[in-house]
């Protein structure tokens, strides 16, 4: 069964990556994990780690792109929220079956080799929602992402073991 795993990132459209990094990296102290040109999306992006999620800074590189039009209309601002899912194709199929309007009904390869698809804002109370599935290619391209995912996995495992031990002790005391 397809399901949402977590919030992967929040994307912010900016006029200039370096200027934006002056706040997100320098003032807040967030670590930059990737800066990359994404020709297919007509943008340049920077990802900053925030624990189990990231901030994505997006700068349009083409004046004909939707991201450029968004920036001109709204100014620098939040653009979308991205949810990591376990099976993007099955998730899209389920959403379409429920009448959810998709921008793309087939996933495309996005930044770092990830599989992505977008839910139209009209189906999500005005919010552009990106769906994302982790790929092996992305882990190879982004070692910091691999480290972050390993830390998250180990943290969850520790919590599950602690809860299990607590439950076992409670049952033994009865």
Coordinates of C-alpha atoms in Angstrom, one line a residue:
X1 CA 0.0 0.0 0.0
X2 CA 1.5 3.4 -1.0
X3 CA 2.0 5.8 1.9
X4 CA 3.6 9.1 2.8
X5 CA 6.9 8.6 4.8
X6 CA 7.7 12.1 5.8
X7 CA 8.1 15.7 4.7
X8 CA 11.2 15.7 2.6
X9 CA 11.7 19.4 1.9
X10 CA 10.1 22.8 1.6
X11 CA 11.0 24.7 -1.5
X12 CA 11.5 28.5 -1.6
X13 CA 11.8 30.4 -4.9
X14 CA 14.6 33.0 -4.7
X15 CA 16.1 35.6 -7.0
X16 CA 19.7 34.7 -6.2
X17 CA 21.0 31.5 -4.5
X18 CA 24.1 33.2 -3.0
X19 CA 22.1 36.0 -1.4
X20 CA 19.6 33.5 0.0
X21 CA 22.4 31.4 1.4
X22 CA 23.5 34.5 3.3
X23 CA 20.4 33.8 5.5
X24 CA 19.8 30.1 5.4
X25 CA 23.4 29.0 5.6
X26 CA 25.2 31.9 7.2
X27 CA 22.7 33.3 9.6
X28 CA 20.8 30.1 10.5
X29 CA 23.9 27.8 10.3
X30 CA 22.3 25.2 8.0
X31 CA 24.6 22.9 6.1
X32 CA 24.5 23.0 2.2
X33 CA 24.2 19.5 1.0
X34 CA 23.9 20.1 -2.8
X35 CA 24.0 23.0 -5.3
X36 CA 23.0 21.9 -8.8
X37 CA 21.8 23.2 -12.1
X38 CA 18.6 21.4 -13.2
X39 CA 18.2 22.2 -16.9
X40 CA 15.0 20.1 -17.3
X41 CA 13.4 22.2 -14.6
X42 CA 14.9 25.5 -15.8
X43 CA 16.4 26.2 -12.4
X44 CA 19.4 26.1 -10.1
X45 CA 18.8 24.6 -6.7
X46 CA 20.5 24.5 -3.3
X47 CA 19.5 22.0 -0.6
X48 CA 20.2 22.7 3.1
X49 CA 19.9 20.0 5.8
X50 CA 17.4 20.6 8.6
X51 CA 17.6 17.3 10.5
X52 CA 15.3 14.8 8.8
X53 CA 14.1 17.3 6.1
X54 CA 15.7 20.0 3.9
X55 CA 15.1 23.5 2.7
X56 CA 15.4 23.8 -1.1
X57 CA 16.3 27.1 -2.6
X58 CA 15.1 27.4 -6.2
X59 CA 16.3 30.1 -8.7
X60 CA 14.8 30.1 -12.2
X61 CA 17.3 30.1 -15.1
X62 CA 14.8 30.6 -17.9
X63 CA 12.5 33.6 -18.3
X64 CA 10.0 31.3 -20.0
X65 CA 9.7 28.9 -17.1
X66 CA 6.8 28.5 -14.7
X67 CA 9.2 29.1 -11.8
X68 CA 10.3 32.5 -13.3
X69 CA 6.6 33.5 -13.7
X70 CA 5.9 32.4 -10.1
X71 CA 8.8 34.5 -8.9
X72 CA 7.7 37.6 -10.8
X73 CA 4.1 37.2 -9.6
X74 CA 4.8 36.3 -6.0
X75 CA 8.3 37.5 -5.3
X76 CA 10.7 35.3 -3.3
X77 CA 8.5 33.0 -1.3
X78 CA 7.6 29.4 -0.4
X79 CA 6.9 27.5 -3.6
X80 CA 6.0 23.9 -2.7
X81 CA 6.1 21.2 0.0
X82 CA 7.6 17.8 -0.9
X83 CA 6.4 14.5 0.6
X84 CA 8.5 11.4 0.4
X85 CA 6.4 8.4 -0.6
X86 CA 7.3 4.7 -0.7
X87 CA 6.0 3.9 -4.2
X88 CA 5.4 6.9 -6.3
X89 CA 3.7 5.2 -9.2
X90 CA 1.2 3.4 -7.0
X91 CA 0.7 6.6 -5.0
X92 CA -0.1 8.6 -8.2
X93 CA -2.5 5.8 -9.3
X94 CA -4.3 5.9 -6.0
X95 CA -4.6 9.7 -6.1
X96 CA -5.9 9.8 -9.6
X97 CA -8.5 7.1 -8.7
X98 CA -9.7 9.5 -5.9
X99 CA -10.1 12.4 -8.4
X100 CA -6.9 14.3 -7.3
X101 CA -5.7 16.5 -10.1
X102 CA -2.0 15.8 -11.0
X103 CA 0.3 18.0 -12.9
X104 CA 2.1 14.9 -14.2
X105 CA 0.7 11.4 -13.9
X106 CA 4.0 9.8 -14.7
X107 CA 7.0 10.5 -12.4
X108 CA 10.0 12.3 -13.9
X109 CA 13.6 12.3 -12.9
X110 CA 14.4 15.4 -10.8
X111 CA 17.3 16.8 -8.8
X112 CA 19.9 14.2 -7.9
X113 CA 18.2 11.4 -9.7
X114 CA 15.0 11.4 -7.6
X115 CA 11.6 10.4 -9.0
X116 CA 9.1 13.2 -8.7
X117 CA 5.5 14.2 -9.6
X118 CA 3.4 17.1 -8.7
X119 CA -0.2 17.4 -7.3
X120 CA -2.0 20.5 -8.7
X121 CA -2.6 23.2 -6.1
X122 CA -6.4 23.1 -6.9
X123 CA -6.5 19.6 -5.4
X124 CA -4.5 20.6 -2.3
X125 CA -6.1 23.8 -1.0
X126 CA -3.8 26.0 -3.0
X127 CA -0.6 24.3 -2.1
X128 CA 1.7 22.8 -4.8
X129 CA 2.7 19.4 -3.5
X130 CA 5.6 17.4 -4.8
X131 CA 5.7 13.7 -4.4
X132 CA 9.2 12.1 -4.3
X133 CA 10.6 8.5 -4.2
X134 CA 14.1 7.9 -3.1
X135 CA 16.3 6.1 -5.7
X136 CA 19.7 4.4 -5.5
X137 CA 21.0 6.9 -8.0
X138 CA 20.3 9.7 -5.6
X139 CA 22.1 8.0 -2.7
X140 CA 25.2 7.6 -4.9
X141 CA 25.1 11.3 -6.0
X142 CA 24.4 12.7 -2.6
X143 CA 26.5 11.1 0.2
X144 CA 25.2 13.6 2.7
X145 CA 21.6 12.4 1.9
X146 CA 22.8 8.8 2.6
X147 CA 24.2 9.9 6.0
X148 CA 21.0 11.8 6.9
X149 CA 18.8 8.8 6.0
X150 CA 21.0 6.4 8.0
X151 CA 20.8 8.7 11.0
X152 CA 17.0 8.9 10.7
X153 CA 16.8 5.1 10.3
X154 CA 19.0 4.5 13.4
X155 CA 17.0 7.0 15.4
X156 CA 13.7 5.3 14.5
X157 CA 15.2 1.9 15.3
X158 CA 16.4 3.1 18.7
X159 CA 12.9 4.5 19.5
X160 CA 11.2 1.2 18.5
X161 CA 13.6 -0.9 20.6
X162 CA 13.2 1.4 23.6
X163 CA 9.4 1.3 23.3
X164 CA 9.5 -2.5 22.9
X165 CA 11.7 -2.9 26.0
X166 CA 9.5 -0.5 28.0
X167 CA 6.4 -2.5 27.0
X168 CA 8.1 -5.8 27.9
X169 CA 9.1 -4.5 31.3
X170 CA 5.6 -3.3 31.9
X171 CA 4.1 -6.7 31.0
X172 CA 6.7 -8.5 33.2
X173 CA 5.8 -6.4 36.2
X174 CA 2.1 -7.4 36.0

